[in-house]
mmCIF file of C-alpha atoms in Angstrom:
data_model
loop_
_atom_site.group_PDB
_atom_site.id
_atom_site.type_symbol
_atom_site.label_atom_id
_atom_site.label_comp_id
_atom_site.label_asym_id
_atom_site.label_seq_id
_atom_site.Cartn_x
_atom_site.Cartn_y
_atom_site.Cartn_z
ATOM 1 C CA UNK D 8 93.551 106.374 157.446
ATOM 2 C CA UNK D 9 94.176 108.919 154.483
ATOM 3 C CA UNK D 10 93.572 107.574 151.122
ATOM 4 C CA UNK D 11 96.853 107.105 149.140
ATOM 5 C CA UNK D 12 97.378 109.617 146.064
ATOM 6 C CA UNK D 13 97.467 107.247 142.849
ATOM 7 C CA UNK D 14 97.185 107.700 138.934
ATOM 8 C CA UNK D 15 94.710 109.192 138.099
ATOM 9 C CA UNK D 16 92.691 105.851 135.128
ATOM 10 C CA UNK D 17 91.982 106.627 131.432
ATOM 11 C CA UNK D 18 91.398 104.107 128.243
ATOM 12 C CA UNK D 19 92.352 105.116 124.820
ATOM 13 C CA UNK D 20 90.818 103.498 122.231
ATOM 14 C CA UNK D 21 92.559 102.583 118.822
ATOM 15 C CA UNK D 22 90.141 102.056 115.726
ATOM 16 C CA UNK D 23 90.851 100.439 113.007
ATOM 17 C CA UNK D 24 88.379 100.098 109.295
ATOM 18 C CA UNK D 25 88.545 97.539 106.721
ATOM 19 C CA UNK D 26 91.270 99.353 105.216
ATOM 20 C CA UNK D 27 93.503 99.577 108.092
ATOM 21 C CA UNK D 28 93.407 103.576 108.672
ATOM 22 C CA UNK D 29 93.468 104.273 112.077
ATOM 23 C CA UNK D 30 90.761 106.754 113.954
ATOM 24 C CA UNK D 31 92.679 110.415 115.421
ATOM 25 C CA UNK D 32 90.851 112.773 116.938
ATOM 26 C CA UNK D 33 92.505 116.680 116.882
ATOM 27 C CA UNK D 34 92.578 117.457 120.695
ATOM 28 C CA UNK D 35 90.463 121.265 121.042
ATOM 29 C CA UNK D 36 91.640 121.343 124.735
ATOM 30 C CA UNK D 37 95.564 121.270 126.512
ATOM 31 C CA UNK D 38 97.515 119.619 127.013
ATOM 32 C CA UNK D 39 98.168 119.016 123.384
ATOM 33 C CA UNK D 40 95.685 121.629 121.872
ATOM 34 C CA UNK D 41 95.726 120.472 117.855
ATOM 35 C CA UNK D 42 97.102 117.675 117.782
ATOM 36 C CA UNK D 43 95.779 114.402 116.547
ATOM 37 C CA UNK D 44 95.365 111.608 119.243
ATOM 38 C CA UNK D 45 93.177 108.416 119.955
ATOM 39 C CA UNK D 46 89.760 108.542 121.169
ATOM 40 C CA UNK D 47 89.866 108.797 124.993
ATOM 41 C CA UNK D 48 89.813 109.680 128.446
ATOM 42 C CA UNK D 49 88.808 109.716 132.176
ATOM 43 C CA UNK D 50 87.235 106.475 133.690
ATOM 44 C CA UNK D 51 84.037 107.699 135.577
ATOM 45 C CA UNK D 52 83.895 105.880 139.353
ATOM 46 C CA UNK D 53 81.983 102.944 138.661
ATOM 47 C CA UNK D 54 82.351 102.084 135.225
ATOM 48 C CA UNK D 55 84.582 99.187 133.957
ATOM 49 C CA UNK D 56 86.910 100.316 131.700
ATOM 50 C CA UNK D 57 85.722 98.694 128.712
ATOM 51 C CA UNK D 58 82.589 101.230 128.926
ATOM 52 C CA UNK D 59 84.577 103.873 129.854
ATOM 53 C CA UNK D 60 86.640 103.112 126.326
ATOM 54 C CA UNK D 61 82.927 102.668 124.464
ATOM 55 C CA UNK D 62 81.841 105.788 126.175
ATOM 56 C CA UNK D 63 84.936 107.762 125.121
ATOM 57 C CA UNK D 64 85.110 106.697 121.480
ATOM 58 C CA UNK D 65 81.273 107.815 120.937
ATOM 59 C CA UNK D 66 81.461 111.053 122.456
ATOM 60 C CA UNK D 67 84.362 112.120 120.774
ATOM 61 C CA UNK D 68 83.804 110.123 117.451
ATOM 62 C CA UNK D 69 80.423 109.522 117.233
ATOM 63 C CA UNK D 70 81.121 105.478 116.228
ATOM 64 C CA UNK D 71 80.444 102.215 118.639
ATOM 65 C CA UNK D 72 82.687 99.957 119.523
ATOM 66 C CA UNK D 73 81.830 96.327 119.747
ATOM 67 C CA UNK D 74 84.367 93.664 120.161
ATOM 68 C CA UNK D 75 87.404 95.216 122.454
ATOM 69 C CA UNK D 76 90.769 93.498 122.688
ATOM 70 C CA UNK D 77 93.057 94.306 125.235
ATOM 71 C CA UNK D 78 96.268 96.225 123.704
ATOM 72 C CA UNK D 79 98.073 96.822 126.824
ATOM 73 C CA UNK D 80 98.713 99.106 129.915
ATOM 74 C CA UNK D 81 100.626 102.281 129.861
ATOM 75 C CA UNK D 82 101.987 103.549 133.110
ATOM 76 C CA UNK D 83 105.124 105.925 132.114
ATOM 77 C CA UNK D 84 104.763 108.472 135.185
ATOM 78 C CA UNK D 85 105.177 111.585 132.349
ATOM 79 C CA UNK D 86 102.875 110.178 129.859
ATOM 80 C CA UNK D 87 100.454 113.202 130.358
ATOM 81 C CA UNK D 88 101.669 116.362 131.385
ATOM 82 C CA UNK D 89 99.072 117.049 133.736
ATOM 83 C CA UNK D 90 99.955 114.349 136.039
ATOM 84 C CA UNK D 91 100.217 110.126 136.381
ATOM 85 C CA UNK D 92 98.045 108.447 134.507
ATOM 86 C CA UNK D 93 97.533 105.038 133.596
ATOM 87 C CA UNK D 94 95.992 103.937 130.573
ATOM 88 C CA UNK D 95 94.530 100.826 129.829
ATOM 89 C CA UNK D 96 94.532 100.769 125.730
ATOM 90 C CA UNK D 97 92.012 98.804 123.578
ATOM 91 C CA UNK D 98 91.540 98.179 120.146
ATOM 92 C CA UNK D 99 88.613 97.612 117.661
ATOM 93 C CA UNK D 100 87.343 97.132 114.062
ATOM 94 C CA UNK D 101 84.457 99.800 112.863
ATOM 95 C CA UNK D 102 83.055 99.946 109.261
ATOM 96 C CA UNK D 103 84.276 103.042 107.709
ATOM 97 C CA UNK D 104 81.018 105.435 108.490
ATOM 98 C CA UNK D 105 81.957 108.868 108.476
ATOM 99 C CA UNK D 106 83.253 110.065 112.383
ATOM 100 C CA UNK D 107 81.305 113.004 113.839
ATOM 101 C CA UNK D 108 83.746 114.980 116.355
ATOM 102 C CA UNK D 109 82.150 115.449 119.986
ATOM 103 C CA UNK D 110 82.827 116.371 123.286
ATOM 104 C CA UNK D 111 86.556 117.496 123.571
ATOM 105 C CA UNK D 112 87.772 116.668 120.165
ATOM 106 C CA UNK D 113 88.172 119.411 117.772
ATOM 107 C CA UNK D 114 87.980 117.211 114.369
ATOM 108 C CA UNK D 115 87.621 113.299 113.776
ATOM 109 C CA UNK D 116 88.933 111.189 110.769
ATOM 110 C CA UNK D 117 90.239 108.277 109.274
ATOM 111 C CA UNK D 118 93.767 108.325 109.159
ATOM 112 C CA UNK D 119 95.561 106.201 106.574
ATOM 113 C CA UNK D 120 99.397 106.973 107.470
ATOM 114 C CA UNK D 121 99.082 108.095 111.385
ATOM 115 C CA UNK D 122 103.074 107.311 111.253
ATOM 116 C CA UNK D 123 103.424 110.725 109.490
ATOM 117 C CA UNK D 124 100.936 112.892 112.230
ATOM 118 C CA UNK D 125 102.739 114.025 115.312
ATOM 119 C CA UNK D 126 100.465 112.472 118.445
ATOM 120 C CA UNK D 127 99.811 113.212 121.689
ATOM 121 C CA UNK D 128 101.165 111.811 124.972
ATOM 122 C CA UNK D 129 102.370 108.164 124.059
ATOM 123 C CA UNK D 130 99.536 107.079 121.346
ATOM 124 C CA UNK D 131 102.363 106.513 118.728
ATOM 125 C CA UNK D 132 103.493 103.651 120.760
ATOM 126 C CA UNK D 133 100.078 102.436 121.178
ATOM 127 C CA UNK D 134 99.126 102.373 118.019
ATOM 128 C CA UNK D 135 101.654 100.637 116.924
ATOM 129 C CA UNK D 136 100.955 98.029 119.877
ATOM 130 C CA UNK D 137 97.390 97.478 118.620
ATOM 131 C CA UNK D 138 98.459 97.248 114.808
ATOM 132 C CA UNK D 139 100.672 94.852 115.864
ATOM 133 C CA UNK D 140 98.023 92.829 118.058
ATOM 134 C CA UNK D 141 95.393 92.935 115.492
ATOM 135 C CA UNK D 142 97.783 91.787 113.096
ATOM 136 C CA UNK D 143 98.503 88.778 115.069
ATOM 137 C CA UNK D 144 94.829 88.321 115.702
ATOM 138 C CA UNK D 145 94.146 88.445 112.001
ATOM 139 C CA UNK D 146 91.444 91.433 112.277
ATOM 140 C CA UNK D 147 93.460 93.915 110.179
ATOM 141 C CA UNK D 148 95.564 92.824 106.981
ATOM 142 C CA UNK D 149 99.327 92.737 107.091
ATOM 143 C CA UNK D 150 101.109 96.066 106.471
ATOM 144 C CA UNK D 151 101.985 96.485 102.563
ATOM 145 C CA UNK D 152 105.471 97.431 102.347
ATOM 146 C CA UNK D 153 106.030 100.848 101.123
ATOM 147 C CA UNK D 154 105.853 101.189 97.096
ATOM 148 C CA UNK D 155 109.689 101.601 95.558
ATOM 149 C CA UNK D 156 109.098 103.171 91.552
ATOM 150 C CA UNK D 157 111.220 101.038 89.549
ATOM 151 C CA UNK D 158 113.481 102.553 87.304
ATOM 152 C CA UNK D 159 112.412 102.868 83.565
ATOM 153 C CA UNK D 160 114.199 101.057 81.412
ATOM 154 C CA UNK D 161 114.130 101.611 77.532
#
């Protein structure tokens, strides 16, 4: 019986540090050549996808993961140009040491407000996922609101 054609499996991993900047990597390879996007990729065959999110996030950041928590699942059919994919996304908390880009990531860094960078595939939508999430968990601080300048009065 002929195996049936399915997605093809990949993690993304969402970082967060102390100060709540989020962890983009700029993409050196298509689809998406440039732009910023999580730490991610590919699950190898036999490896959970928990390692295959730890595995990722190293090679293309340089950091380790400990603690995971389960954002969600992405499944949109034309979530990556180069076919189905699903994604199973995770988020962390690292210390803010210094990322070291790797592997298929042009350029690593600390990203204070992603919500201004154009990203790849859906990572906008999982970001804000695993803000919200971590939020709830209590492992990142609640979002300041945005700073208004009062007017000056004399």
């Amino acid at each position: 019986m002929a195996r049936p054609a399915t997605p093809s499996l990949t993690v993304d991993c969402v970082a967060f540090d102390a100060r709540g900047r989020v962890l983009l990597i700029r993409r050196a390879k298509p689809p998406f050549a440039g732009h910023h996007a999580l730490p991610g990729g590919f699950v190898d065959l036999g490896e959970t996808v928990e390692a295959a999110c730890r595995r990722e996030l190293e090679e293309e950041t340089g950091l380790a993961a400990e603690e995971l928590v389960l954002v969600g699942v992405y499944s949109d059919p034309g979530r990556d140009p180069r076919g189905p994919t699903v994604s199973i996304a995770f988020a962390t908390v690292l210390g803010s040491r210094r990322p070291e880009a790797g592997d298929d990531a042009a350029a690593a860094e600390w990203v204070a407000d992603w919500r201004r960078k154009k990203l790849a595939f859906d990572h906008d939508r999982i970001v804000r996922d695993a803000e919200r999430a971590m939020r709830r968990r209590k492992r990142i601080a609640p979002r300041r609101p945005a700073r208004t300048r009062r007017p000056q009065t004399r």
